[in-house]
Coordinates of C-alpha atoms in Angstrom, one line a residue:
M1 CA 23.8 -7.0 -17.5
A2 CA 22.0 -10.2 -16.8
T3 CA 20.1 -11.8 -19.2
I4 CA 18.2 -15.0 -20.2
M5 CA 18.9 -16.8 -23.7
P6 CA 15.8 -19.5 -23.6
A7 CA 15.4 -21.2 -27.2
L8 CA 12.4 -19.1 -29.2
S9 CA 9.1 -21.1 -27.7
N10 CA 5.7 -20.9 -25.9
S11 CA 7.7 -21.2 -22.4
P12 CA 11.2 -21.1 -22.3
P13 CA 13.0 -21.8 -18.9
P14 CA 15.8 -19.3 -18.4
Q15 CA 17.4 -22.0 -16.4
P16 CA 15.5 -25.2 -16.0
H17 CA 13.9 -25.4 -12.1
Q18 CA 12.1 -29.0 -11.3
Q19 CA 12.1 -28.2 -7.7
H20 CA 8.1 -27.2 -7.0
Q21 CA 6.8 -26.4 -4.0
S22 CA 3.1 -27.7 -3.2
M23 CA 2.9 -28.4 0.9
S24 CA -0.1 -26.5 2.3
S25 CA -1.6 -26.8 5.9
G26 CA -3.7 -29.3 5.1
D27 CA -2.2 -32.0 3.2
S28 CA -0.7 -33.5 6.4
P29 CA -2.9 -36.6 7.4
N30 CA -4.4 -35.9 10.3
T31 CA -3.3 -39.1 12.0
I32 CA 0.4 -37.4 12.0
V33 CA 1.2 -35.4 15.1
A34 CA 4.5 -33.8 15.4
E35 CA 4.9 -32.2 19.5
N36 CA 6.7 -29.2 17.4
W37 CA 5.6 -27.3 14.2
C38 CA 6.7 -24.6 11.5
L39 CA 4.9 -22.9 9.0
T40 CA 6.7 -20.7 6.5
Q41 CA 4.3 -18.6 4.3
I42 CA 5.8 -16.7 0.8
K43 CA 3.9 -14.1 0.5
V44 CA 3.4 -12.8 -3.6
I45 CA 1.8 -9.9 -4.8
K46 CA 0.7 -10.4 -9.1
F47 CA 0.0 -6.8 -11.5
S48 CA 0.8 -6.7 -14.8
Y49 CA 1.3 -3.8 -16.9
M50 CA 1.0 -2.9 -21.1
W51 CA 2.6 -1.2 -23.0
T52 CA 2.2 0.0 -26.7
I53 CA 4.5 1.5 -29.4
S54 CA 2.9 3.2 -32.3
N55 CA 4.4 3.6 -35.7
F56 CA 6.8 0.4 -34.4
S57 CA 8.7 -0.2 -37.9
F58 CA 10.2 3.0 -38.0
C59 CA 12.1 2.6 -34.7
R60 CA 15.5 4.0 -35.7
E61 CA 17.1 2.4 -33.0
E62 CA 20.7 0.6 -33.9
M63 CA 21.8 -2.6 -32.5
G64 CA 22.4 -2.5 -28.6
E65 CA 20.2 1.3 -28.0
V66 CA 17.6 0.9 -25.6
L67 CA 13.7 1.6 -26.0
K68 CA 11.7 2.0 -22.6
S69 CA 8.9 2.1 -20.8
S70 CA 6.9 4.7 -18.5
T71 CA 7.4 3.1 -14.7
F72 CA 4.8 1.0 -13.3
S73 CA 4.2 -0.7 -9.3
A74 CA 1.8 -3.0 -8.0
G75 CA 0.2 0.3 -6.8
T76 CA 0.0 3.4 -5.3
N77 CA 1.1 2.0 -1.8
D78 CA 4.3 0.2 -3.4
K79 CA 7.7 1.0 -3.2
L80 CA 8.3 -1.0 -6.3
K81 CA 9.2 1.1 -9.4
W82 CA 9.5 -1.3 -12.5
L83 CA 9.9 -0.3 -16.4
L84 CA 10.4 -2.4 -19.7
R85 CA 13.0 -1.6 -22.0
I86 CA 13.3 -2.9 -26.2
N87 CA 16.1 -3.5 -28.1
P88 CA 14.3 -3.6 -31.4
K89 CA 16.9 -4.5 -33.2
G90 CA 18.9 -7.2 -30.8
L91 CA 20.8 -6.6 -27.4
D92 CA 24.4 -7.4 -29.4
E93 CA 25.6 -9.4 -32.7
E94 CA 24.7 -13.0 -31.2
S95 CA 20.5 -11.4 -31.3
K96 CA 20.8 -8.6 -34.3
D97 CA 18.2 -10.3 -35.4
Y98 CA 15.9 -10.6 -32.4
L99 CA 13.6 -7.9 -30.4
S100 CA 15.1 -8.3 -27.0
L101 CA 13.1 -7.9 -24.4
Y102 CA 13.7 -7.0 -20.5
L103 CA 12.4 -6.2 -16.9
L104 CA 13.7 -3.5 -14.6
L105 CA 13.7 -3.0 -11.3
H106 CA 14.1 1.1 -11.5
K107 CA 13.8 2.0 -8.1
C108 CA 13.3 0.3 -4.6
E109 CA 13.3 2.4 -1.6
T110 CA 12.1 -0.7 0.7
K111 CA 15.1 -2.8 0.6
G112 CA 18.1 -3.4 -1.2
E113 CA 17.0 -6.6 -3.0
V114 CA 13.6 -8.1 -4.7
R115 CA 12.7 -11.8 -6.1
A116 CA 10.4 -11.8 -9.1
K117 CA 9.2 -13.9 -11.7
F118 CA 7.9 -12.6 -14.5
K119 CA 6.2 -13.5 -18.0
F120 CA 6.0 -11.4 -21.7
S121 CA 3.6 -11.7 -24.3
I122 CA 2.4 -10.2 -27.4
L123 CA -1.2 -8.6 -27.5
N124 CA -2.4 -9.2 -31.3
A125 CA -5.7 -7.2 -32.3
K126 CA -7.8 -9.5 -30.5
R127 CA -6.2 -9.1 -27.1
E128 CA -5.2 -12.0 -27.4
E129 CA -1.7 -13.3 -25.9
V130 CA 0.8 -14.2 -28.0
K131 CA 4.5 -15.3 -28.4
I132 CA 4.7 -16.2 -25.0
M133 CA 7.7 -16.5 -22.6
E134 CA 7.9 -16.7 -18.8
S135 CA 11.0 -17.3 -16.1
Q136 CA 10.9 -20.6 -14.3
R137 CA 11.6 -19.2 -11.0
A138 CA 12.0 -16.0 -9.3
Y139 CA 15.2 -13.9 -10.0
R140 CA 16.6 -11.5 -7.8
F141 CA 16.0 -7.8 -8.6
V142 CA 17.9 -5.0 -7.2
A143 CA 17.8 -1.1 -8.2
G144 CA 19.2 -0.9 -12.0
K145 CA 18.8 -4.6 -12.3
D146 CA 17.0 -6.2 -15.4
W147 CA 16.2 -9.8 -15.8
G148 CA 14.9 -10.5 -19.4
F149 CA 15.1 -12.4 -23.0
K150 CA 17.9 -11.6 -25.5
K151 CA 15.7 -13.3 -28.5
F152 CA 12.2 -12.1 -27.6
V153 CA 10.6 -13.0 -31.4
K154 CA 12.5 -12.6 -34.3
R155 CA 12.6 -9.3 -36.3
D156 CA 11.4 -10.9 -39.3
L157 CA 8.4 -12.5 -38.3
L158 CA 7.2 -9.1 -36.2
L159 CA 7.1 -7.3 -38.8
D160 CA 5.9 -9.8 -41.4
E161 CA 2.2 -8.2 -41.5
S162 CA 0.8 -12.1 -42.0
S163 CA 2.2 -13.1 -38.3
G164 CA -0.8 -10.2 -37.1
L165 CA 2.2 -8.9 -34.7
L166 CA 1.9 -5.2 -35.4
P167 CA -2.0 -4.4 -36.1
D168 CA -1.7 -1.0 -37.3
D169 CA 2.1 -1.1 -36.9
K170 CA 1.1 -0.6 -33.1
L171 CA 3.6 -3.1 -31.1
T172 CA 1.6 -3.8 -28.1
I173 CA 3.5 -6.1 -25.0
Y174 CA 2.2 -7.1 -22.0
C175 CA 3.8 -8.0 -18.5
E176 CA 2.9 -10.2 -15.5
V177 CA 4.9 -9.8 -12.4
N178 CA 4.5 -11.5 -9.2
V179 CA 7.1 -10.0 -6.4
V180 CA 7.9 -11.8 -3.5
T181 CA 7.6 -9.3 -0.6
E182 CA 8.3 -11.4 2.6
A183 CA 8.6 -15.1 3.9
K184 CA 6.8 -15.1 7.3
E185 CA 7.4 -18.3 9.6
Y186 CA 5.3 -19.0 12.4
S187 CA 6.1 -22.1 14.8
G188 CA 5.1 -23.2 18.4
Q189 CA 4.7 -26.9 20.0
V190 CA 1.5 -29.1 19.6
S191 CA 0.9 -31.7 23.4
P192 CA -1.9 -33.8 23.1
F193 CA -4.9 -31.5 24.9
Q194 CA -4.2 -28.7 22.8
S195 CA -6.4 -27.3 20.1
R196 CA -4.2 -27.1 16.6
V197 CA -6.3 -23.7 15.8
P198 CA -4.1 -21.5 13.8
T199 CA -3.4 -18.4 14.6
C200 CA -6.1 -15.9 12.7
R201 CA -4.8 -13.9 10.0
L202 CA -7.3 -12.0 9.3
P203 CA -5.7 -8.5 9.7
D204 CA -2.8 -9.9 7.6
D205 CA -5.1 -11.3 4.8
L206 CA -7.1 -7.9 4.4
E207 CA -4.2 -5.8 4.1
D208 CA -2.9 -8.0 1.6
I209 CA -5.8 -7.4 -0.3
F210 CA -5.2 -4.0 0.1
R211 CA -2.2 -3.9 -1.4
S212 CA -2.6 -6.1 -4.0
Q213 CA -6.0 -4.5 -5.3
E214 CA -7.2 -8.2 -5.8
F215 CA -11.0 -7.5 -6.7
S216 CA -11.5 -4.0 -6.2
D217 CA -14.9 -2.6 -7.1
V218 CA -14.4 1.3 -6.1
T219 CA -11.8 3.9 -6.8
I220 CA -11.2 6.5 -3.7
Y221 CA -9.0 9.9 -5.5
A222 CA -7.2 12.3 -3.1
N223 CA -4.4 15.4 -4.4
G224 CA -3.9 13.6 -7.4
R225 CA -3.5 9.4 -5.9
E226 CA -5.9 6.9 -6.5
F227 CA -6.4 3.7 -4.1
K228 CA -8.0 0.6 -5.4
A229 CA -10.3 -0.7 -2.3
H230 CA -13.8 -2.5 -1.7
K231 CA -16.8 -1.2 -1.2
A232 CA -18.5 -4.2 1.3
I233 CA -14.9 -3.8 3.6
L234 CA -15.6 -0.1 3.4
A235 CA -19.1 -0.2 4.7
A236 CA -18.4 -2.5 6.7
R237 CA -15.9 -0.5 8.8
S238 CA -17.9 3.2 8.2
P239 CA -21.3 4.0 8.8
M240 CA -19.8 7.1 6.5
F241 CA -19.2 4.5 3.7
R242 CA -21.9 2.7 4.4
G243 CA -24.5 5.4 3.5
M244 CA -23.0 6.8 0.9
F245 CA -23.1 3.3 -1.1
S246 CA -26.3 2.4 -0.1
H247 CA -27.9 5.2 -2.1
E248 CA -28.3 6.4 -5.5
M249 CA -25.1 8.9 -5.0
R250 CA -23.1 9.8 -7.7
E251 CA -20.2 7.0 -6.0
T252 CA -22.8 4.5 -6.4
K253 CA -23.0 5.3 -9.8
F254 CA -19.6 5.6 -11.4
N255 CA -17.6 4.0 -8.3
R256 CA -15.8 6.5 -7.6
V257 CA -15.3 8.5 -4.5
E258 CA -13.6 12.0 -4.3
V259 CA -11.7 13.0 -1.5
T260 CA -11.3 16.7 -1.4
D261 CA -10.3 17.4 2.4
V262 CA -7.8 14.7 3.5
D263 CA -4.3 14.5 2.6
S264 CA -3.8 11.5 0.2
D265 CA -0.8 10.2 3.2
V266 CA -3.6 10.7 5.5
L267 CA -6.4 8.6 3.1
E268 CA -4.0 5.8 3.1
E269 CA -3.7 5.7 6.5
M270 CA -6.8 6.0 7.2
L271 CA -7.9 3.2 4.4
R272 CA -4.6 0.6 6.0
F273 CA -7.5 1.1 9.9
I274 CA -10.5 0.3 8.0
Y275 CA -9.1 -2.6 6.6
T276 CA -6.3 -3.8 8.9
G277 CA -7.3 -2.1 12.5
K278 CA -3.9 -1.5 13.2
S279 CA -2.4 2.0 13.0
T280 CA 0.9 3.6 12.8
L281 CA -0.1 5.8 15.2
E282 CA -0.6 3.2 17.7
Q283 CA 2.3 1.4 17.0
R284 CA 4.6 4.5 17.7
L285 CA 2.0 4.9 21.1
Q286 CA 3.2 0.9 22.4
S287 CA 6.9 1.8 20.9
K288 CA 9.2 2.7 23.8
E289 CA 11.9 4.5 21.8
H290 CA 12.8 8.0 22.5
K291 CA 11.5 10.3 19.7
D292 CA 13.0 14.1 19.1
Q293 CA 11.2 17.1 18.5
K294 CA 10.9 16.4 14.9
E295 CA 9.4 13.1 15.6
Q296 CA 7.0 14.8 17.9
E297 CA 5.7 17.2 15.9
K298 CA 5.4 14.8 12.9
E299 CA 3.9 12.3 15.0
Q300 CA 1.0 15.4 17.0
H301 CA 0.9 16.8 12.7
L302 CA -0.9 13.1 11.5
A303 CA -2.7 12.8 15.0
V304 CA -4.2 16.2 13.6
E305 CA -5.3 15.2 10.1
L306 CA -6.3 11.4 11.3
L307 CA -8.3 12.4 13.5
Q308 CA -10.2 14.8 11.2
A309 CA -10.4 12.0 9.1
A310 CA -12.0 9.7 11.8
N311 CA -14.7 11.8 12.8
K312 CA -16.1 12.5 9.5
Y313 CA -15.8 9.1 8.8
Q314 CA -17.1 8.0 12.5
L315 CA -14.3 5.4 13.1
D316 CA -14.3 5.3 16.7
R317 CA -11.7 3.7 17.4
L318 CA -8.7 5.1 15.5
K319 CA -10.1 8.2 16.7
L320 CA -9.6 7.6 20.2
I321 CA -6.3 6.4 18.9
C322 CA -6.0 9.9 17.3
E323 CA -7.1 11.2 21.1
E324 CA -4.4 9.2 23.0
A325 CA -1.8 10.4 20.9
L326 CA -2.4 14.2 21.1
Y327 CA -3.1 13.9 25.4
K328 CA 0.7 13.0 25.2
T329 CA 1.8 16.2 23.6
L330 CA -0.5 18.2 26.0
S331 CA 1.8 21.4 26.8
A332 CA 1.4 24.9 28.3
E333 CA 2.1 25.5 24.5
S334 CA -0.4 23.1 22.6
V335 CA -3.2 23.2 24.8
A336 CA -5.4 25.9 23.8
E337 CA -5.4 24.4 20.0
I338 CA -5.7 20.6 21.3
L339 CA -8.7 21.7 23.7
S340 CA -10.5 23.8 19.9
L341 CA -9.8 20.5 18.3
A342 CA -11.6 18.1 20.3
D343 CA -14.4 20.4 20.8
L344 CA -14.2 21.1 16.5
Y345 CA -13.9 17.1 16.4
N346 CA -16.6 15.5 19.6
A347 CA -13.0 13.9 20.8
A348 CA -15.1 14.0 24.6
Q349 CA -12.4 12.2 26.3
L350 CA -9.5 14.2 24.8
K351 CA -11.4 17.7 25.6
N352 CA -12.0 16.7 29.3
Q353 CA -8.4 15.7 29.1
A354 CA -7.0 19.2 28.2
I355 CA -9.5 21.1 30.3
E356 CA -8.2 18.8 33.2
Y357 CA -5.0 19.7 32.1
I358 CA -5.8 24.0 31.9
S359 CA -7.0 24.1 35.4
T360 CA -3.7 22.1 36.9
H361 CA -1.6 25.1 35.1
A362 CA -3.6 28.1 34.1
T363 CA -0.8 30.3 35.6
E364 CA 1.3 29.5 32.8
V365 CA -1.4 28.7 29.9
I366 CA -3.0 31.8 30.2
E367 CA -0.3 33.8 28.7
T368 CA 0.6 31.8 25.7
D369 CA -0.6 32.8 22.1
G370 CA -3.1 30.1 22.0
W371 CA -4.5 31.5 25.1
N372 CA -5.3 34.3 23.6
R373 CA -6.3 33.2 20.3
M374 CA -9.3 30.6 22.2
V375 CA -10.7 33.9 23.9
R376 CA -10.6 35.8 20.7
E377 CA -12.4 32.7 18.3
T378 CA -14.0 30.3 20.9
P379 CA -15.1 31.9 24.2
H380 CA -17.3 29.1 25.2
L381 CA -14.4 27.2 25.5
V382 CA -12.8 29.9 27.6
A383 CA -16.0 29.9 30.0
E384 CA -16.0 25.9 30.2
V385 CA -12.4 25.7 31.9
F386 CA -13.5 28.2 34.3
R387 CA -16.5 26.3 35.1
A388 CA -13.7 23.0 35.6
L389 CA -11.6 25.8 37.7
A390 CA -14.6 26.5 39.7
H391 CA -16.4 23.1 40.3
Q392 CA -12.5 21.1 40.2
I393 CA -13.8 18.7 37.7
P394 CA -11.4 15.6 38.2
G395 CA -10.2 13.6 35.0
V396 CA -11.7 11.0 33.7
G397 CA -8.4 9.0 33.4
P398 CA -6.3 7.5 30.7
I399 CA -7.7 6.9 27.3
R400 CA -5.8 3.6 26.4
K401 CA -8.0 1.8 29.2
R402 CA -11.3 2.7 27.3
L403 CA -9.6 1.6 23.5
K404 CA -12.3 -1.1 22.1
H405 CA -10.9 -3.4 19.9
S406 CA -12.8 -3.5 16.1

């Protein structure tokens, strides 16, 4: 168990650390030029959590025994799960007259080690922060590892009514966490004839604000999950959202959007595309790694679900990415179902490609269950296929050439 043992004060350092980083791209004088350069950018996500314990004076835990909070994270997209734990009567003999307080990394799905700074405080009846303690550097966490303060606050002071730390016998602990997510390096060379304009980071910056949920003004709900978002970005990227927020609709009044026809994982992927112009599907299409049958089926399922969402929210580029992904899965067994989907969601290029595929593989396709189902349920598509066979409509060419950048 890792502990931080400061003296009791407003901001005691767990271990003194005098080095501060304050370098920014604009700090160097313009008269100094180097032929080679490197920028290291450390990304940090900040979030907070409040834990209230009612009837605190009745806690029966003995020295060393623990109370734990529920788990919390930076948002629904975060793979790190944290919790707070306290020892109401101290961690050990040395701290038995104190309340001990720790931040614990409960679950870490992405990587083995995380660095984070944290701040603890107690909120009084006016929701004001008192008894503040914070770490002065980022500590290394792994799953099951905790850092905190063995002597966070004296029990005598805490239980003293005049201190105001336990209004109505409720202890309210407020915690702020700053997690270092990654460090990116950008480097290059400069000649006197080159412009030193940095690479555009707009997609990365917008992805950061989506993950951190800072300044969000609307919440989107789907399948029990919620996503904090920004109306301006959604409206700028999707005509569907623009129309929703431009009128006095329920979504505008309550800043709440209920999505019932899109799976939460698919919605998350769609929102990521809205913010960044990037899609997991497109990355997989560009990858040259071999994919087994299970991976291919997973990719096809995601493409179908995203196609529906992209069509509804009028995201034309995402729709074309889905069309290309489904085009690559065409087979005698799947083409009839894909043609029906393309017709349903107005995917013109995919529809043409599916019809062309059927016209060149007609003997195999008409023996499949998918074809027989299409004959029963969507006979107008069968008529279109026969017209293509009669006129021998040429293909429209690869879909990727028609993709446009957002």
